[in-house]
Tab-separated table of C-alpha atoms in Angstrom:
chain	number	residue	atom	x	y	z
A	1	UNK	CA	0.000	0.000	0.000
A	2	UNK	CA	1.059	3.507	-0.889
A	3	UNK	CA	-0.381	6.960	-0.022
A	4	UNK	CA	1.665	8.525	-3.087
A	5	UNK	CA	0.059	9.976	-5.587
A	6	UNK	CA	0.070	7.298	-8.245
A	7	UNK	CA	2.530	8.306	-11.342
A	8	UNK	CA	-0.185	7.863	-13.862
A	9	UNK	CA	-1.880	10.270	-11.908
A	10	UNK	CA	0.745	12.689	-11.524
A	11	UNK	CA	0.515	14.996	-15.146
A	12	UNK	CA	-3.375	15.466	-15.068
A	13	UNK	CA	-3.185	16.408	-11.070
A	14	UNK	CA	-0.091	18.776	-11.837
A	15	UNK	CA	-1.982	20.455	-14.857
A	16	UNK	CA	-5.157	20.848	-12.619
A	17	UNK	CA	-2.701	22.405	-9.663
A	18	UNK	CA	-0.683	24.612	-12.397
A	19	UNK	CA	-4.949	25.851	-13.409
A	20	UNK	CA	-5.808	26.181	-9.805
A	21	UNK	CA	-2.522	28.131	-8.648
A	22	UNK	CA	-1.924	30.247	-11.743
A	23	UNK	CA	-5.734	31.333	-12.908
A	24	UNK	CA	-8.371	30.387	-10.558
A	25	UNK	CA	-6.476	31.604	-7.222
A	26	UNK	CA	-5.026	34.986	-9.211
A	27	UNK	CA	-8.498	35.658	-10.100
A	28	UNK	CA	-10.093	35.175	-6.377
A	29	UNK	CA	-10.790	39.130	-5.808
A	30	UNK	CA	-13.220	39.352	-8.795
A	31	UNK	CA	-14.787	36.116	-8.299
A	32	UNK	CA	-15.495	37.332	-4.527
A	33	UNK	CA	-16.818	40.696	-5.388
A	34	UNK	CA	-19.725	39.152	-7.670
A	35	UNK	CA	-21.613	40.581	-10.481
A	36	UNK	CA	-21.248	40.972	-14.254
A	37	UNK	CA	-17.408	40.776	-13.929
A	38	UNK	CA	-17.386	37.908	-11.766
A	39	UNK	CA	-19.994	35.879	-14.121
A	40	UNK	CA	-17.322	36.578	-17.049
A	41	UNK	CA	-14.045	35.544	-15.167
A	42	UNK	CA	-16.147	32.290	-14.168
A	43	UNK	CA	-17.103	31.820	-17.409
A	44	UNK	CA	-13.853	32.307	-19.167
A	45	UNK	CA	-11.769	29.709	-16.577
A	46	UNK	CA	-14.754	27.479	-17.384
A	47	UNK	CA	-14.251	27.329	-21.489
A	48	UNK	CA	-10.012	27.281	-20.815
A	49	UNK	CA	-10.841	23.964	-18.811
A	50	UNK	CA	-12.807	22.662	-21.493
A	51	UNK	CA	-10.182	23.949	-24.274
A	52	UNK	CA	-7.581	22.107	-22.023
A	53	UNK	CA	-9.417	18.671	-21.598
A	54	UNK	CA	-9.507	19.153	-17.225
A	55	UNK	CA	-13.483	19.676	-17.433
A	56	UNK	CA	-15.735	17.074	-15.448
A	57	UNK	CA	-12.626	15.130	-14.843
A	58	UNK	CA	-14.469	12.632	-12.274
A	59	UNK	CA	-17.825	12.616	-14.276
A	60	UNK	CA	-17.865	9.174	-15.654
A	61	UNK	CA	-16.740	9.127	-19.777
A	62	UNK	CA	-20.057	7.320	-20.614
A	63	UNK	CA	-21.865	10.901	-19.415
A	64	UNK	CA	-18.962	12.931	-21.353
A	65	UNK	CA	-16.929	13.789	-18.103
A	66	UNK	CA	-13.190	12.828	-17.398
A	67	UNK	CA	-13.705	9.531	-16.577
A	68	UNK	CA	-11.235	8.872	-13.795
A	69	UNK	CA	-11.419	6.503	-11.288
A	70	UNK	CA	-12.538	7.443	-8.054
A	71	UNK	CA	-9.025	6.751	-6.101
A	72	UNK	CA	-7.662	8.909	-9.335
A	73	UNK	CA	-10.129	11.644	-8.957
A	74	UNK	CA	-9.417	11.829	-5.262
A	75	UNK	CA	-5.845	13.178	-5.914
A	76	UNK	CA	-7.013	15.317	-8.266
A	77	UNK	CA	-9.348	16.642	-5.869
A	78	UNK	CA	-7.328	17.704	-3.420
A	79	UNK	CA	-5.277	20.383	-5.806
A	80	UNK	CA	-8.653	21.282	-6.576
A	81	UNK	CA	-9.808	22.161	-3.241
A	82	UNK	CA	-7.087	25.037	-2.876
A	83	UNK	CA	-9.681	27.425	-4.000
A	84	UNK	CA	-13.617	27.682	-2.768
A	85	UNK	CA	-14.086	28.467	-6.497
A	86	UNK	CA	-12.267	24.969	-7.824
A	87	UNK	CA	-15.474	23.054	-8.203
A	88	UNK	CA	-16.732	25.820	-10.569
A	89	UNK	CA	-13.919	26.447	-12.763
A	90	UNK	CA	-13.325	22.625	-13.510
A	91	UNK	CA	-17.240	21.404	-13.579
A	92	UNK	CA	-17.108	18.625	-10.517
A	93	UNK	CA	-19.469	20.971	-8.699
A	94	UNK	CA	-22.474	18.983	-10.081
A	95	UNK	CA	-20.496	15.623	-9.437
A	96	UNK	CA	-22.051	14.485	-6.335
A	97	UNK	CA	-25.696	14.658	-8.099
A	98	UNK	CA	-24.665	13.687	-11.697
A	99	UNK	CA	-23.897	10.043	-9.680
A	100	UNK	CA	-26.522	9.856	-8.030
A	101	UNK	CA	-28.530	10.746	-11.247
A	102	UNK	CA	-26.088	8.339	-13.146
A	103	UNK	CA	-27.730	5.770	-10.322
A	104	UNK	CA	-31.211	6.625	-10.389
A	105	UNK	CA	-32.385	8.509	-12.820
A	106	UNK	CA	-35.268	7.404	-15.317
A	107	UNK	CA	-34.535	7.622	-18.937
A	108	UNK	CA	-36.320	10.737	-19.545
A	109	UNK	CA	-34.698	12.017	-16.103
A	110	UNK	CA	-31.153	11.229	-17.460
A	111	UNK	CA	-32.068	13.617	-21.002
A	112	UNK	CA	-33.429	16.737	-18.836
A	113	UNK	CA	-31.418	17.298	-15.958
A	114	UNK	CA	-27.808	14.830	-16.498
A	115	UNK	CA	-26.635	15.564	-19.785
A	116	UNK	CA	-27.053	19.189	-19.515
A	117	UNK	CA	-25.335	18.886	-15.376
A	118	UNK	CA	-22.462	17.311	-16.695
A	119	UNK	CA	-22.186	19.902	-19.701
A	120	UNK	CA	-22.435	22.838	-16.834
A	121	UNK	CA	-25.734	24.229	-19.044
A	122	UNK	CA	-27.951	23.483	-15.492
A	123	UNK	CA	-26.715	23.772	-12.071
A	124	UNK	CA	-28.433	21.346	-9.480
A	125	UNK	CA	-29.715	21.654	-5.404
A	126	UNK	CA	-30.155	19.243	-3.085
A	127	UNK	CA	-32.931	19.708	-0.200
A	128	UNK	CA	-32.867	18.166	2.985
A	129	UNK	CA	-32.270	20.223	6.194
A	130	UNK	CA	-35.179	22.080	7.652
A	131	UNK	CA	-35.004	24.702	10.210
A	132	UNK	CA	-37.747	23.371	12.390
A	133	UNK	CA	-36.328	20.026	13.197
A	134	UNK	CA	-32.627	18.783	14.188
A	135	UNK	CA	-30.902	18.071	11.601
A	136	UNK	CA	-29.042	15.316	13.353
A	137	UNK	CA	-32.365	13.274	13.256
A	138	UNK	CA	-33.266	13.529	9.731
A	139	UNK	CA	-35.901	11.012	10.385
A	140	UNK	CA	-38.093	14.033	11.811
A	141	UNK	CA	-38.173	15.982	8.654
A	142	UNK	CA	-41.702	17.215	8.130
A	143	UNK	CA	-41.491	17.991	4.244
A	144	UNK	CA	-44.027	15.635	2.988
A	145	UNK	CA	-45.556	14.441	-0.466
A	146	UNK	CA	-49.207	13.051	-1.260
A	147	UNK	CA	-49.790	11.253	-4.479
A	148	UNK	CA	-52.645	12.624	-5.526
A	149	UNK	CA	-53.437	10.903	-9.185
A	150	UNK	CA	-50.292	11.486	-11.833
A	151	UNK	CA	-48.714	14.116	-9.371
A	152	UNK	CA	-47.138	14.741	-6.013
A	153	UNK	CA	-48.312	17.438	-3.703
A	154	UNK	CA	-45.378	18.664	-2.107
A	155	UNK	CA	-45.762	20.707	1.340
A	156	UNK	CA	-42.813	21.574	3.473
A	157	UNK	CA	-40.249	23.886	4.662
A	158	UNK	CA	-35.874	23.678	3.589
A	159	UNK	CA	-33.086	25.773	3.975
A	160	UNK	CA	-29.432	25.728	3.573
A	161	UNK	CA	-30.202	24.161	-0.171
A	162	UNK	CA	-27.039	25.102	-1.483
A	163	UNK	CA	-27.511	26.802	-4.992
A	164	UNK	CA	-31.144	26.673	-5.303
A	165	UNK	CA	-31.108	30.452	-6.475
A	166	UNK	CA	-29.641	29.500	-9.512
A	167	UNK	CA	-30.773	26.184	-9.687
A	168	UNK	CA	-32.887	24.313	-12.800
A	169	UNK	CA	-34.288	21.918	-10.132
A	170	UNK	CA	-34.124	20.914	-6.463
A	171	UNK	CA	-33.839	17.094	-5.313
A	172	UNK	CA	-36.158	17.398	-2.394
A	173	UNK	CA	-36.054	15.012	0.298
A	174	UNK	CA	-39.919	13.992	1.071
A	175	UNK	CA	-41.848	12.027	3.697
A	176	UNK	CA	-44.133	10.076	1.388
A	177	UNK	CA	-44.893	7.073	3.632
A	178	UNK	CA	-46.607	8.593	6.491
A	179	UNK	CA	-47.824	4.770	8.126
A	180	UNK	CA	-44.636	3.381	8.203
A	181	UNK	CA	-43.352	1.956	11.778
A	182	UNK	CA	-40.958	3.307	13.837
A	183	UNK	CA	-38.220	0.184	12.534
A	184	UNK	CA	-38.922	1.215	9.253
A	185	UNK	CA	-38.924	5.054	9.923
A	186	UNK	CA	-35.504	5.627	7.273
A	187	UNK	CA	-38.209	3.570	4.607
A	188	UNK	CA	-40.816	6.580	5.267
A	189	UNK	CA	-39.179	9.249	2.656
A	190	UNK	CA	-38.503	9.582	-0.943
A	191	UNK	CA	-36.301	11.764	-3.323
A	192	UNK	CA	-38.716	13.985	-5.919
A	193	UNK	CA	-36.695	16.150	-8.530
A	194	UNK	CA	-38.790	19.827	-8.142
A	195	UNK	CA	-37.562	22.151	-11.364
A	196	UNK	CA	-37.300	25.712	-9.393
A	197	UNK	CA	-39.642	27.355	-11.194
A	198	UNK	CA	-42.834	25.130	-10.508
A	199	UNK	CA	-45.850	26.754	-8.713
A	200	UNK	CA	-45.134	27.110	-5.212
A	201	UNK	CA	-41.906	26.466	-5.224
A	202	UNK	CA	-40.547	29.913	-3.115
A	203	UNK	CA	-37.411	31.188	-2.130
A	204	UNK	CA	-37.601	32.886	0.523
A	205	UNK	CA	-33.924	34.249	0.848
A	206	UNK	CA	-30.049	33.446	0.529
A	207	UNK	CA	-29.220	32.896	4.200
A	208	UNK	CA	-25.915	34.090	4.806
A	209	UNK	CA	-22.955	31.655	6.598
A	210	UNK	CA	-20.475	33.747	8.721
A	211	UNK	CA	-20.963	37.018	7.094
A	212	UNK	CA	-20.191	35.167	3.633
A	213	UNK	CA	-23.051	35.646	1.229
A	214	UNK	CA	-23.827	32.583	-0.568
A	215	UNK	CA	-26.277	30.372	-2.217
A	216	UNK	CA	-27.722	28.988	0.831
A	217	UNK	CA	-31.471	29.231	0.140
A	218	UNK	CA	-34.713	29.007	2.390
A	219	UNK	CA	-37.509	27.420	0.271
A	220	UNK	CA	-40.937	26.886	1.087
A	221	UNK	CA	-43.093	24.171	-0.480
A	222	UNK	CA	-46.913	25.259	-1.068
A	223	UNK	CA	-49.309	23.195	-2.652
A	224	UNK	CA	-45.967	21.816	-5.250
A	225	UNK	CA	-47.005	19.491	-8.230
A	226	UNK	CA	-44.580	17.752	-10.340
A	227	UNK	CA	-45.362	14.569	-12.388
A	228	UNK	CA	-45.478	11.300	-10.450
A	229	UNK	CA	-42.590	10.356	-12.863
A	230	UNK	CA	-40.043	12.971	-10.857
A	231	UNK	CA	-39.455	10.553	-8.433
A	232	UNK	CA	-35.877	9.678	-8.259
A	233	UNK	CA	-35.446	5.849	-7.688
A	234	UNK	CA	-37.700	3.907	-5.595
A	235	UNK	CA	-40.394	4.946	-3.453
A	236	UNK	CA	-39.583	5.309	0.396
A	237	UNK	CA	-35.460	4.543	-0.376
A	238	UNK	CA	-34.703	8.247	0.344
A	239	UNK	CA	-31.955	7.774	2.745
A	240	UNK	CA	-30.450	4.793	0.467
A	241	UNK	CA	-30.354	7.242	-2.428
A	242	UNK	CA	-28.889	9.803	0.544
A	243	UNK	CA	-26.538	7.891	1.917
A	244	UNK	CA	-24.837	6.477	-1.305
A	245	UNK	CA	-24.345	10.502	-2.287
A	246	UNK	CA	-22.756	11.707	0.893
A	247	UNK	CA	-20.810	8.601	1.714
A	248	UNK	CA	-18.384	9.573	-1.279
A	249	UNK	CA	-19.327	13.537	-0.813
A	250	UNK	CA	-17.634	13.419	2.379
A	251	UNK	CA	-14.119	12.142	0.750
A	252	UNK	CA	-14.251	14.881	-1.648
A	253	UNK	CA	-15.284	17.669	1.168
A	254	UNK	CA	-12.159	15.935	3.295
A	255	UNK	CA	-9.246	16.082	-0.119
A	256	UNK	CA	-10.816	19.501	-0.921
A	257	UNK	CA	-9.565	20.255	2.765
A	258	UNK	CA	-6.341	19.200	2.679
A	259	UNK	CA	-6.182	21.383	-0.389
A	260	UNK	CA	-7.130	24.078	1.684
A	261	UNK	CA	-4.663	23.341	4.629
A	262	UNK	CA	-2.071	22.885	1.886
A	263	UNK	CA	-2.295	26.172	0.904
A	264	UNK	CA	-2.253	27.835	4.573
A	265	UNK	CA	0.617	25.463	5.534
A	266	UNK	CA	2.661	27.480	2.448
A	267	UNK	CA	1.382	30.966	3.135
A	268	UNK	CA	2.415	30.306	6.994
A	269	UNK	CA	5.982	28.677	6.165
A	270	UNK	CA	6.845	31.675	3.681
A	271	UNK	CA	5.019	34.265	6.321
A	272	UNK	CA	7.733	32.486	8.687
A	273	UNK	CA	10.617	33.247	6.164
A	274	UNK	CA	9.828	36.766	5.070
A	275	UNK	CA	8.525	38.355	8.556
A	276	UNK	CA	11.548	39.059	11.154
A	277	UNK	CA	11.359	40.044	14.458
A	278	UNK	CA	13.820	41.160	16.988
A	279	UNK	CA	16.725	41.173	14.997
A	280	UNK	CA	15.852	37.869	13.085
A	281	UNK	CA	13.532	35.955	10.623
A	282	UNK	CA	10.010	34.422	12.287
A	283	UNK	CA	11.212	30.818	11.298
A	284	UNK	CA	14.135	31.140	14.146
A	285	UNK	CA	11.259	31.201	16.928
A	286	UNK	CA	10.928	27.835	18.690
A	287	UNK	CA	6.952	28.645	19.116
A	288	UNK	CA	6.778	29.687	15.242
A	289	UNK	CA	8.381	26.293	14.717
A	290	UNK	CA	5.656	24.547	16.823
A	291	UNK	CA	2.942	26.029	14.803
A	292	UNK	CA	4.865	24.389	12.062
A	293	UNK	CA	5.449	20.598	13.610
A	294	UNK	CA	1.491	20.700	14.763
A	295	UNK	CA	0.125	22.218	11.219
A	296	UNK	CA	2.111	19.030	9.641
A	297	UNK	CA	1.171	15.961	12.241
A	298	UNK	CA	-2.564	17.165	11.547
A	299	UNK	CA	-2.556	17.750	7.776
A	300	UNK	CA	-0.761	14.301	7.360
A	301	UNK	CA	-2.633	12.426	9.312
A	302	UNK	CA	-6.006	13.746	8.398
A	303	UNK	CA	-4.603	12.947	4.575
A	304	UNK	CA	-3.677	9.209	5.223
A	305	UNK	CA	-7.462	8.538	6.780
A	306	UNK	CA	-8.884	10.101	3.937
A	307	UNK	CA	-7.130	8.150	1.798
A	308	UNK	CA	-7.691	5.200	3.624
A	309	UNK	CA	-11.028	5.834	3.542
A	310	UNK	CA	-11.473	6.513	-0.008
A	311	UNK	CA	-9.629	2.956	-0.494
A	312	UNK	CA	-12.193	1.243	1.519
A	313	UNK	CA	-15.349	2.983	-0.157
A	314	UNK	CA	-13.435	1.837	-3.706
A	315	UNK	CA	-13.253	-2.101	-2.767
A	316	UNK	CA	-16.174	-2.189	-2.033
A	317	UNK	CA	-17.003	-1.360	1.865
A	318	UNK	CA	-19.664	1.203	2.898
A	319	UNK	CA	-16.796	2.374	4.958
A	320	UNK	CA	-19.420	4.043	7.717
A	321	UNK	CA	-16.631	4.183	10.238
A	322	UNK	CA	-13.796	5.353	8.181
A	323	UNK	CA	-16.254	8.128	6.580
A	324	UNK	CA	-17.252	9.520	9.658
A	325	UNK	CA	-13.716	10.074	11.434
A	326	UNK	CA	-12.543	11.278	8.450
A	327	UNK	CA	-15.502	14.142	8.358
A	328	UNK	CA	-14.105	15.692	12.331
A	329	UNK	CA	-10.683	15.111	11.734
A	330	UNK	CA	-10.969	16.986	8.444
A	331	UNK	CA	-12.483	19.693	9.722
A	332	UNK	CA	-10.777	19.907	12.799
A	333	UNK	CA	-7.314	19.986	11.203
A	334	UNK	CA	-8.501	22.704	8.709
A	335	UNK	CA	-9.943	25.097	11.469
A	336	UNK	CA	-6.140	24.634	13.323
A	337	UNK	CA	-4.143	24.717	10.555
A	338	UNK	CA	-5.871	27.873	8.628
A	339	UNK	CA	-5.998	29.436	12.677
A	340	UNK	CA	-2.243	28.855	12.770
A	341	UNK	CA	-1.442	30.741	9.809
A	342	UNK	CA	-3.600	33.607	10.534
A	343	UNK	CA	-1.498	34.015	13.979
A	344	UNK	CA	1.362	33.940	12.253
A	345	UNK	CA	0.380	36.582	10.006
A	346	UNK	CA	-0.790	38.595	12.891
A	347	UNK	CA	-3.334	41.591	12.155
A	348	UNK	CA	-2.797	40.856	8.459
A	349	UNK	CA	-4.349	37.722	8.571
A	350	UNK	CA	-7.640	38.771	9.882
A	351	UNK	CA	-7.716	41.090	7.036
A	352	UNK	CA	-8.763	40.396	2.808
A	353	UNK	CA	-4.743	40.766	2.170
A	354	UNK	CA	-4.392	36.920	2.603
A	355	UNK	CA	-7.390	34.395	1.300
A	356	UNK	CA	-6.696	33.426	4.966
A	357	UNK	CA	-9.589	34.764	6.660
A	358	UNK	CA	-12.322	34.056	4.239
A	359	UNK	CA	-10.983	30.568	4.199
A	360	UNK	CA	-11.580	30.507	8.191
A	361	UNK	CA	-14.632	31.067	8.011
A	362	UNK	CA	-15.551	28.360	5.550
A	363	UNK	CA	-13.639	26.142	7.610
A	364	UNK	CA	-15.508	26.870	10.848
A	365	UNK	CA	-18.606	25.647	8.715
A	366	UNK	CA	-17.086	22.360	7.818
A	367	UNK	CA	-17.757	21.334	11.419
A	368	UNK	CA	-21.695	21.428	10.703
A	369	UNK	CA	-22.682	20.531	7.270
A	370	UNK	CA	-23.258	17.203	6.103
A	371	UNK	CA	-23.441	16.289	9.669
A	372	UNK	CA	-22.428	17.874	13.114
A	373	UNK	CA	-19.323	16.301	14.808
A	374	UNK	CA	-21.333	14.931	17.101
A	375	UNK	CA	-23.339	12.745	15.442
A	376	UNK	CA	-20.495	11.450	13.659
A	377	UNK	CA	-18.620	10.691	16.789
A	378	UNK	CA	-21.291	9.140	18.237
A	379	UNK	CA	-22.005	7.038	14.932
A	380	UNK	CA	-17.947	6.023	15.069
A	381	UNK	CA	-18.055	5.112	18.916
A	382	UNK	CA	-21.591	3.193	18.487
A	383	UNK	CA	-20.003	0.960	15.802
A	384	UNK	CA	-16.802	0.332	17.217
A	385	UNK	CA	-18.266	-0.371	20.533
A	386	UNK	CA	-20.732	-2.903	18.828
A	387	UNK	CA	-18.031	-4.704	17.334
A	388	UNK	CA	-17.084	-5.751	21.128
A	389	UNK	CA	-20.727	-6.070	22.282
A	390	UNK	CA	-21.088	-8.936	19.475
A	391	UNK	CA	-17.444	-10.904	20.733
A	392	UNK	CA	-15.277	-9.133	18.482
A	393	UNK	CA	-12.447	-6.394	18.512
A	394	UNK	CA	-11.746	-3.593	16.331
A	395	UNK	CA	-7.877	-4.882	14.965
A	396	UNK	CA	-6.352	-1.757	13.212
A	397	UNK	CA	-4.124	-4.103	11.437
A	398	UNK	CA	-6.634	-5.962	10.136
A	399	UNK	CA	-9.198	-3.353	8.855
């Protein structure tokens, strides 16, 4: 076994870094400021991808992506996730939903909303958090559907549905079987695909995250009809559909970290080189070199469980475990690493000189979406511990 980034791998992940480092992160201040100018500079880095053949590079071939393998893709990944605006530029921002519509999808669901995701015509939403329930006990969402004839009636209240503002449809996750008993209460909800400008179907605002405005969007569902035909797999396998998109969702999130934490570890080592003080350079100081020694421990070790990880989910193994220590010790290791360098940079680095701050506070949210660290401690610790309850052990060497 080796953690190295594979040599065939090697020239399409050193193209995508040379994109990332020398147009994407150069071009950061107009992408942040938004508007006409922004829309252009997005749209230019997105035909140079194209032109250059690093466009949809983990789509699979058959839907006119890349086509790499998931390990491959992973490595790529992580170069990728040096800038928030990665995704974007190089089209894997739909690649989480173009699977699962790769999965799922009817035939006449494939022609409207895949092709045209994994082109970058359409941009997708997913909706399942809801503000009036916990999030951590998704089996309380209240956002239900009624068959009534050839349609569902969809009623219900979402936020935090990431790009729905912008969106050609929402996947909405739905209660649809209202009888079912408690032991079967993950079999009571479906996926329905809602295009964003049926009847109904509101936004009600772009919620901010941290003083970053976003596409985080509060939508209420009033009286919503769509075809019985938009719903996405089988009826009442919601969380089956769920869980096969956010068990490989959370490997991405973790590489595009370490991208992240890649690029703070070398703005805090040069910082350390070009700042003196006292008569001599920053990278002298015993503490500066502690900030240094911890910053590495954390982003190497969070890297080998994500790769371990992402070797488990590609033999074969639902990899629950592996998944969700990789999701706190992802984010955890981000929020230290990015904290480090902005001490290190002092006053500067709560300021818009360095991409340091803004990256923060992205990295503070890592800690909540697609799951709280507390459930997936919990989830980790239930598992492991059940693996003794039935006469077992948990043998590192082994798994």
């Amino acid at each position: 076994m080796s953690f190295a980034v594979p040599a065939g791998v090697r020239p399409i992940r050193d193209a995508v870094h040379a994109f990332m480092t020398e147009r994407v992160e150069p071009a950061e201040p107009v992408l942040h400021a938004g508007g006409a100018a922004a829309a252009a500079a997005l749209d230019e880095l997105r035909a140079e991808a194209k032109k250059e053949g690093l466009w949809a590079l983990g789509h699979p071939r058959e839907l006119g992506g890349g086509g790499l393998p998931f390990l491959d893709y992973v490595y790529v990944n992580e170069v990728q996730g040096r800038s928030e605006y990665g995704q974007l530029a190089l089209g894997t921002f739909t690649l989480q939903d173009s699977l699962m519509l790769h999965e799922h999808a009817s035939p006449e669901q494939r022609e409207r909303y895949l092709e045209p995701l994994v082109r970058g015509d359409i941009w997708p939403s997913f909706a399942m958090t809801e503000p009036s329930v916990s999030s951590s006990d998704p089996t309380q969402l209240r956002t239900a559907a009624v068959l009534d004839g050839d349609e569902w009636v969809i009623n219900g209240h979402k936020w935090f549905t990431t790009g729905a503002s912008r969106a050609a449809y929402t996947t909405v996750m739905c209660r649809t079987e209202p009888d079912a008993p408690p032991e079967l209460r993950h079999r009571a909800f479906s996926m329905i695909l809602v295009p964003t400008d049926t009847p109904g179907y509101t936004i009600v605002r772009e919620t901010p995250v941290l003083g970053l405005d976003g596409a985080h969007c509060e939508v209420r569902y009033e009286d919503v009809r769509v075809p019985a035909a938009n719903l996405l797999g089988r009826r009442g396998h919601g969380f089956v559909i769920a869980q096969q998109r956010l068990g490989p969702g959370r490997i991405f999130h973790c590489m595009r970290w370490l991208g992240q934490a890649q690029r703070a570890f070398d703005l805090m080592c040069r910082r350390l080189h070009d700042r003196s003080a006292f008569g001599e350079p920053l990278a002298n100081k015993q503490l500066m070199r502690q900030h240094v020694f911890d910053s590495y421990a954390e982003i190497q070790a969070a890297r080998l469980l994500t790769l371990q990880a992402a070797e488990a989910i590609d033999a074969g193994s639902d990899a629950r475990v592996e998944i969700g220590a990789i999701k706190v010790v992802g984010a955890r290791m981000l929020h230290n690493v990015i904290d480090r360098a902005i001490q290190v940079y002092g006053a500067a680095g709560l300021t818009p000189d360095t991409p340091l701050e803004r990256m923060y506070r992205h990295a503070r949210a890592g800690r909540i979406y697609d799951g709280p660290d507390e459930v997936h401690i919990d989830a980790v610790g239930r598992r492991v511990l059940g693996a003794y309850a039935a006469g077992g052990t948990w043998e590192f060497g082994l798994r």
